[in-house]
């Protein structure tokens, strides 16, 4: 192991490992499952291992938390939650394209209706912030200035909205899975 690698390993063990319980507690407060937390922390350690230097990091705990939050946001983007801007850009093509099956079009419309219904369940400020961010594309700073709130509130409301939407869509997927399983059992039995 090179001197540089030894330095990074020593630095991580002194500055990052002690921060892990705080990071895990923060992620639990966000409603992230323990298995997902394990994955996020492991991903962060892999990112630290890939660094060529650590001398530029002034606040190791904050850096660790930021790496984990970024990984979590990346996971949310890749999750089954439909990004509204993606759907609104695709929807006109899906409806007008003859190559798209009727079934796919119906499913897409149902998903859009579900997202719209879930958006209506959000508290007013949360829905406004989410809409400004995800549909109108404003930055957190622009939203905070427009609404007269802190950027921290904007970030929290966006995360809250994502959790509610994700939970609602997962619940709908589970209900669909249960219906399909019941249909399969009726066909077999």
PDB file of C-alpha atoms in Angstrom:
ATOM      1  CA  UNK A   1       0.000   0.000   0.000  1.00  0.00           C
ATOM      2  CA  UNK A   2       1.412   3.376  -0.959  1.00  0.00           C
ATOM      3  CA  UNK A   3       2.076   6.132   1.519  1.00  0.00           C
ATOM      4  CA  UNK A   4      -0.808   8.137   0.001  1.00  0.00           C
ATOM      5  CA  UNK A   5      -3.259   5.238   0.482  1.00  0.00           C
ATOM      6  CA  UNK A   6      -2.096   4.725   4.064  1.00  0.00           C
ATOM      7  CA  UNK A   7      -2.629   8.420   4.730  1.00  0.00           C
ATOM      8  CA  UNK A   8      -6.192   8.240   3.345  1.00  0.00           C
ATOM      9  CA  UNK A   9      -7.022   5.090   5.332  1.00  0.00           C
ATOM     10  CA  UNK A  10      -5.670   6.699   8.518  1.00  0.00           C
ATOM     11  CA  UNK A  11      -7.588   9.912   7.796  1.00  0.00           C
ATOM     12  CA  UNK A  12     -10.851   8.038   7.169  1.00  0.00           C
ATOM     13  CA  UNK A  13     -10.445   6.015  10.362  1.00  0.00           C
ATOM     14  CA  UNK A  14      -9.756   9.158  12.412  1.00  0.00           C
ATOM     15  CA  UNK A  15     -12.223  11.607  10.871  1.00  0.00           C
ATOM     16  CA  UNK A  16     -14.955   9.685   9.063  1.00  0.00           C
ATOM     17  CA  UNK A  17     -15.614   6.481  11.010  1.00  0.00           C
ATOM     18  CA  UNK A  18     -16.448   8.421  14.216  1.00  0.00           C
ATOM     19  CA  UNK A  19     -19.019  10.436  12.226  1.00  0.00           C
ATOM     20  CA  UNK A  20     -20.854   7.345  10.959  1.00  0.00           C
ATOM     21  CA  UNK A  21     -23.382   7.088  13.855  1.00  0.00           C
ATOM     22  CA  UNK A  22     -24.428  10.731  13.334  1.00  0.00           C
ATOM     23  CA  UNK A  23     -24.803  10.212   9.588  1.00  0.00           C
ATOM     24  CA  UNK A  24     -26.844   7.041  10.120  1.00  0.00           C
ATOM     25  CA  UNK A  25     -29.094   8.838  12.634  1.00  0.00           C
ATOM     26  CA  UNK A  26     -29.679  11.691  10.167  1.00  0.00           C
ATOM     27  CA  UNK A  27     -30.609   9.238   7.430  1.00  0.00           C
ATOM     28  CA  UNK A  28     -33.021   7.401   9.749  1.00  0.00           C
ATOM     29  CA  UNK A  29     -34.719  10.730  10.537  1.00  0.00           C
ATOM     30  CA  UNK A  30     -35.230  11.152   6.785  1.00  0.00           C
ATOM     31  CA  UNK A  31     -37.126   7.850   6.776  1.00  0.00           C
ATOM     32  CA  UNK A  32     -34.497   5.831   4.936  1.00  0.00           C
ATOM     33  CA  UNK A  33     -34.493   2.101   5.702  1.00  0.00           C
ATOM     34  CA  UNK A  34     -31.535   0.535   7.515  1.00  0.00           C
ATOM     35  CA  UNK A  35     -30.584  -1.584   4.511  1.00  0.00           C
ATOM     36  CA  UNK A  36     -30.531   1.506   2.281  1.00  0.00           C
ATOM     37  CA  UNK A  37     -28.492   3.347   4.898  1.00  0.00           C
ATOM     38  CA  UNK A  38     -25.963   0.504   4.871  1.00  0.00           C
ATOM     39  CA  UNK A  39     -25.698   0.791   1.088  1.00  0.00           C
ATOM     40  CA  UNK A  40     -25.313   4.576   1.202  1.00  0.00           C
ATOM     41  CA  UNK A  41     -22.608   4.443   3.874  1.00  0.00           C
ATOM     42  CA  UNK A  42     -20.774   1.710   1.982  1.00  0.00           C
ATOM     43  CA  UNK A  43     -20.958   3.794  -1.186  1.00  0.00           C
ATOM     44  CA  UNK A  44     -19.506   6.758   0.706  1.00  0.00           C
ATOM     45  CA  UNK A  45     -16.590   4.655   1.952  1.00  0.00           C
ATOM     46  CA  UNK A  46     -15.955   3.496  -1.614  1.00  0.00           C
ATOM     47  CA  UNK A  47     -15.870   7.124  -2.727  1.00  0.00           C
ATOM     48  CA  UNK A  48     -13.396   7.957   0.033  1.00  0.00           C
ATOM     49  CA  UNK A  49     -11.243   5.024  -1.070  1.00  0.00           C
ATOM     50  CA  UNK A  50     -11.211   6.391  -4.606  1.00  0.00           C
ATOM     51  CA  UNK A  51      -9.921   9.812  -3.537  1.00  0.00           C
ATOM     52  CA  UNK A  52      -6.346  10.629  -4.423  1.00  0.00           C
ATOM     53  CA  UNK A  53      -6.058  13.097  -1.521  1.00  0.00           C
ATOM     54  CA  UNK A  54      -8.047  14.239   1.489  1.00  0.00           C
ATOM     55  CA  UNK A  55      -6.120  17.356   2.496  1.00  0.00           C
ATOM     56  CA  UNK A  56      -8.676  19.595   0.780  1.00  0.00           C
ATOM     57  CA  UNK A  57     -11.497  18.437   3.089  1.00  0.00           C
ATOM     58  CA  UNK A  58     -11.971  20.980   5.891  1.00  0.00           C
ATOM     59  CA  UNK A  59     -15.090  19.497   7.499  1.00  0.00           C
ATOM     60  CA  UNK A  60     -14.896  15.680   7.279  1.00  0.00           C
ATOM     61  CA  UNK A  61     -18.289  15.086   8.933  1.00  0.00           C
ATOM     62  CA  UNK A  62     -20.054  17.510   6.612  1.00  0.00           C
ATOM     63  CA  UNK A  63     -18.243  16.071   3.610  1.00  0.00           C
ATOM     64  CA  UNK A  64     -19.270  12.544   4.625  1.00  0.00           C
ATOM     65  CA  UNK A  65     -22.891  13.608   5.062  1.00  0.00           C
ATOM     66  CA  UNK A  66     -22.896  15.390   1.712  1.00  0.00           C
ATOM     67  CA  UNK A  67     -21.533  12.308  -0.067  1.00  0.00           C
ATOM     68  CA  UNK A  68     -24.261  10.173   1.507  1.00  0.00           C
ATOM     69  CA  UNK A  69     -27.024  12.689   0.700  1.00  0.00           C
ATOM     70  CA  UNK A  70     -25.835  12.947  -2.899  1.00  0.00           C
ATOM     71  CA  UNK A  71     -25.862   9.156  -3.212  1.00  0.00           C
ATOM     72  CA  UNK A  72     -29.371   9.075  -1.732  1.00  0.00           C
ATOM     73  CA  UNK A  73     -30.580  11.715  -4.195  1.00  0.00           C
ATOM     74  CA  UNK A  74     -29.020   9.746  -7.052  1.00  0.00           C
ATOM     75  CA  UNK A  75     -30.920   6.669  -5.853  1.00  0.00           C
ATOM     76  CA  UNK A  76     -34.159   8.643  -5.722  1.00  0.00           C
ATOM     77  CA  UNK A  77     -33.622   9.806  -9.278  1.00  0.00           C
ATOM     78  CA  UNK A  78     -33.162   6.238 -10.417  1.00  0.00           C
ATOM     79  CA  UNK A  79     -36.087   4.970  -8.328  1.00  0.00           C
ATOM     80  CA  UNK A  80     -39.455   4.101  -9.752  1.00  0.00           C
ATOM     81  CA  UNK A  81     -40.788   7.545  -8.919  1.00  0.00           C
ATOM     82  CA  UNK A  82     -41.721   9.223 -12.155  1.00  0.00           C
ATOM     83  CA  UNK A  83     -39.954  12.496 -12.674  1.00  0.00           C
ATOM     84  CA  UNK A  84     -42.703  14.923 -13.605  1.00  0.00           C
ATOM     85  CA  UNK A  85     -40.592  16.837 -16.098  1.00  0.00           C
ATOM     86  CA  UNK A  86     -39.668  13.629 -17.903  1.00  0.00           C
ATOM     87  CA  UNK A  87     -43.265  12.518 -18.072  1.00  0.00           C
ATOM     88  CA  UNK A  88     -44.590  15.848 -19.282  1.00  0.00           C
ATOM     89  CA  UNK A  89     -41.995  15.908 -22.047  1.00  0.00           C
ATOM     90  CA  UNK A  90     -42.853  12.362 -23.158  1.00  0.00           C
ATOM     91  CA  UNK A  91     -46.633  12.412 -22.688  1.00  0.00           C
ATOM     92  CA  UNK A  92     -47.599  14.256 -25.901  1.00  0.00           C
ATOM     93  CA  UNK A  93     -45.454  11.872 -27.951  1.00  0.00           C
ATOM     94  CA  UNK A  94     -46.871   8.838 -26.158  1.00  0.00           C
ATOM     95  CA  UNK A  95     -50.421   9.894 -26.853  1.00  0.00           C
ATOM     96  CA  UNK A  96     -49.795  10.758 -30.499  1.00  0.00           C
ATOM     97  CA  UNK A  97     -47.432   7.922 -31.435  1.00  0.00           C
ATOM     98  CA  UNK A  98     -49.168   4.963 -33.112  1.00  0.00           C
ATOM     99  CA  UNK A  99     -46.260   2.685 -32.185  1.00  0.00           C
ATOM    100  CA  UNK A 100     -47.108   3.054 -28.490  1.00  0.00           C
ATOM    101  CA  UNK A 101     -49.624   0.489 -27.381  1.00  0.00           C
ATOM    102  CA  UNK A 102     -52.972   1.523 -25.977  1.00  0.00           C
ATOM    103  CA  UNK A 103     -52.045  -0.291 -22.768  1.00  0.00           C
ATOM    104  CA  UNK A 104     -48.830   1.730 -22.355  1.00  0.00           C
ATOM    105  CA  UNK A 105     -50.736   4.955 -22.961  1.00  0.00           C
ATOM    106  CA  UNK A 106     -53.391   4.042 -20.386  1.00  0.00           C
ATOM    107  CA  UNK A 107     -50.719   3.107 -17.829  1.00  0.00           C
ATOM    108  CA  UNK A 108     -48.874   6.380 -18.459  1.00  0.00           C
ATOM    109  CA  UNK A 109     -52.085   8.363 -17.985  1.00  0.00           C
ATOM    110  CA  UNK A 110     -52.884   6.462 -14.790  1.00  0.00           C
ATOM    111  CA  UNK A 111     -49.404   7.165 -13.442  1.00  0.00           C
ATOM    112  CA  UNK A 112     -49.740  10.858 -14.250  1.00  0.00           C
ATOM    113  CA  UNK A 113     -53.151  10.989 -12.548  1.00  0.00           C
ATOM    114  CA  UNK A 114     -51.670   9.210  -9.528  1.00  0.00           C
ATOM    115  CA  UNK A 115     -48.788  11.691  -9.296  1.00  0.00           C
ATOM    116  CA  UNK A 116     -51.199  14.622  -9.664  1.00  0.00           C
ATOM    117  CA  UNK A 117     -53.445  13.183  -6.929  1.00  0.00           C
ATOM    118  CA  UNK A 118     -50.453  12.637  -4.638  1.00  0.00           C
ATOM    119  CA  UNK A 119     -49.306  16.212  -5.267  1.00  0.00           C
ATOM    120  CA  UNK A 120     -52.708  17.440  -4.078  1.00  0.00           C
ATOM    121  CA  UNK A 121     -52.175  15.660  -0.734  1.00  0.00           C
ATOM    122  CA  UNK A 122     -49.032  17.689  -0.016  1.00  0.00           C
ATOM    123  CA  UNK A 123     -49.209  20.667   2.322  1.00  0.00           C
ATOM    124  CA  UNK A 124     -49.585  23.920   0.357  1.00  0.00           C
ATOM    125  CA  UNK A 125     -46.052  25.262   0.863  1.00  0.00           C
ATOM    126  CA  UNK A 126     -44.527  21.852   0.191  1.00  0.00           C
ATOM    127  CA  UNK A 127     -46.547  21.455  -3.031  1.00  0.00           C
ATOM    128  CA  UNK A 128     -45.648  24.986  -4.164  1.00  0.00           C
ATOM    129  CA  UNK A 129     -41.936  24.444  -3.521  1.00  0.00           C
ATOM    130  CA  UNK A 130     -41.965  21.034  -5.228  1.00  0.00           C
ATOM    131  CA  UNK A 131     -43.788  22.459  -8.245  1.00  0.00           C
ATOM    132  CA  UNK A 132     -41.403  25.407  -8.531  1.00  0.00           C
ATOM    133  CA  UNK A 133     -38.402  23.085  -8.330  1.00  0.00           C
ATOM    134  CA  UNK A 134     -39.494  20.100 -10.415  1.00  0.00           C
ATOM    135  CA  UNK A 135     -41.868  21.613 -12.940  1.00  0.00           C
ATOM    136  CA  UNK A 136     -40.692  25.197 -13.330  1.00  0.00           C
ATOM    137  CA  UNK A 137     -37.017  24.294 -12.789  1.00  0.00           C
ATOM    138  CA  UNK A 138     -36.156  27.045 -10.313  1.00  0.00           C
ATOM    139  CA  UNK A 139     -33.121  26.660  -8.086  1.00  0.00           C
ATOM    140  CA  UNK A 140     -33.480  26.300  -4.330  1.00  0.00           C
ATOM    141  CA  UNK A 141     -32.058  29.798  -3.902  1.00  0.00           C
ATOM    142  CA  UNK A 142     -34.609  31.271  -6.340  1.00  0.00           C
ATOM    143  CA  UNK A 143     -37.474  29.471  -4.607  1.00  0.00           C
ATOM    144  CA  UNK A 144     -36.310  30.620  -1.164  1.00  0.00           C
ATOM    145  CA  UNK A 145     -36.095  34.226  -2.363  1.00  0.00           C
ATOM    146  CA  UNK A 146     -39.506  34.081  -4.065  1.00  0.00           C
ATOM    147  CA  UNK A 147     -41.273  32.573  -1.035  1.00  0.00           C
ATOM    148  CA  UNK A 148     -39.282  34.365   1.657  1.00  0.00           C
ATOM    149  CA  UNK A 149     -38.091  31.163   3.351  1.00  0.00           C
ATOM    150  CA  UNK A 150     -34.661  29.676   3.936  1.00  0.00           C
ATOM    151  CA  UNK A 151     -32.987  27.347   1.460  1.00  0.00           C
ATOM    152  CA  UNK A 152     -33.018  24.721   4.215  1.00  0.00           C
ATOM    153  CA  UNK A 153     -36.830  24.841   4.287  1.00  0.00           C
ATOM    154  CA  UNK A 154     -36.904  24.532   0.504  1.00  0.00           C
ATOM    155  CA  UNK A 155     -34.633  21.475   0.585  1.00  0.00           C
ATOM    156  CA  UNK A 156     -36.634  19.859   3.403  1.00  0.00           C
ATOM    157  CA  UNK A 157     -39.953  20.416   1.631  1.00  0.00           C
ATOM    158  CA  UNK A 158     -38.606  18.962  -1.614  1.00  0.00           C
ATOM    159  CA  UNK A 159     -37.367  15.875   0.240  1.00  0.00           C
ATOM    160  CA  UNK A 160     -40.693  15.592   2.087  1.00  0.00           C
ATOM    161  CA  UNK A 161     -42.598  15.768  -1.192  1.00  0.00           C
ATOM    162  CA  UNK A 162     -40.354  13.130  -2.762  1.00  0.00           C
ATOM    163  CA  UNK A 163     -40.850  10.793   0.212  1.00  0.00           C
ATOM    164  CA  UNK A 164     -44.643  11.208   0.075  1.00  0.00           C
ATOM    165  CA  UNK A 165     -44.754  10.683  -3.696  1.00  0.00           C
ATOM    166  CA  UNK A 166     -42.430   7.709  -3.516  1.00  0.00           C
ATOM    167  CA  UNK A 167     -44.417   6.125  -0.678  1.00  0.00           C
ATOM    168  CA  UNK A 168     -47.673   6.694  -2.567  1.00  0.00           C
ATOM    169  CA  UNK A 169     -46.346   5.227  -5.801  1.00  0.00           C
ATOM    170  CA  UNK A 170     -44.823   2.238  -4.013  1.00  0.00           C
ATOM    171  CA  UNK A 171     -48.158   1.597  -2.316  1.00  0.00           C
ATOM    172  CA  UNK A 172     -49.902   1.714  -5.689  1.00  0.00           C
ATOM    173  CA  UNK A 173     -47.347  -0.731  -7.121  1.00  0.00           C
ATOM    174  CA  UNK A 174     -47.907  -3.086  -4.196  1.00  0.00           C
ATOM    175  CA  UNK A 175     -51.686  -2.909  -4.675  1.00  0.00           C
ATOM    176  CA  UNK A 176     -51.217  -3.670  -8.389  1.00  0.00           C
ATOM    177  CA  UNK A 177     -48.942  -6.627  -7.547  1.00  0.00           C
ATOM    178  CA  UNK A 178     -51.561  -7.981  -5.127  1.00  0.00           C
ATOM    179  CA  UNK A 179     -54.326  -7.647  -7.760  1.00  0.00           C
ATOM    180  CA  UNK A 180     -52.187  -9.407 -10.377  1.00  0.00           C
ATOM    181  CA  UNK A 181     -51.326 -12.201  -7.929  1.00  0.00           C
ATOM    182  CA  UNK A 182     -55.023 -12.669  -7.149  1.00  0.00           C
ATOM    183  CA  UNK A 183     -55.844 -12.845 -10.856  1.00  0.00           C
ATOM    184  CA  UNK A 184     -53.121 -15.455 -11.390  1.00  0.00           C
ATOM    185  CA  UNK A 185     -54.446 -17.549  -8.499  1.00  0.00           C
ATOM    186  CA  UNK A 186     -57.981 -17.415  -9.896  1.00  0.00           C
ATOM    187  CA  UNK A 187     -56.705 -18.598 -13.269  1.00  0.00           C
ATOM    188  CA  UNK A 188     -54.776 -21.468 -11.688  1.00  0.00           C
ATOM    189  CA  UNK A 189     -57.344 -22.480  -9.080  1.00  0.00           C
TER     190      UNK A 189
END
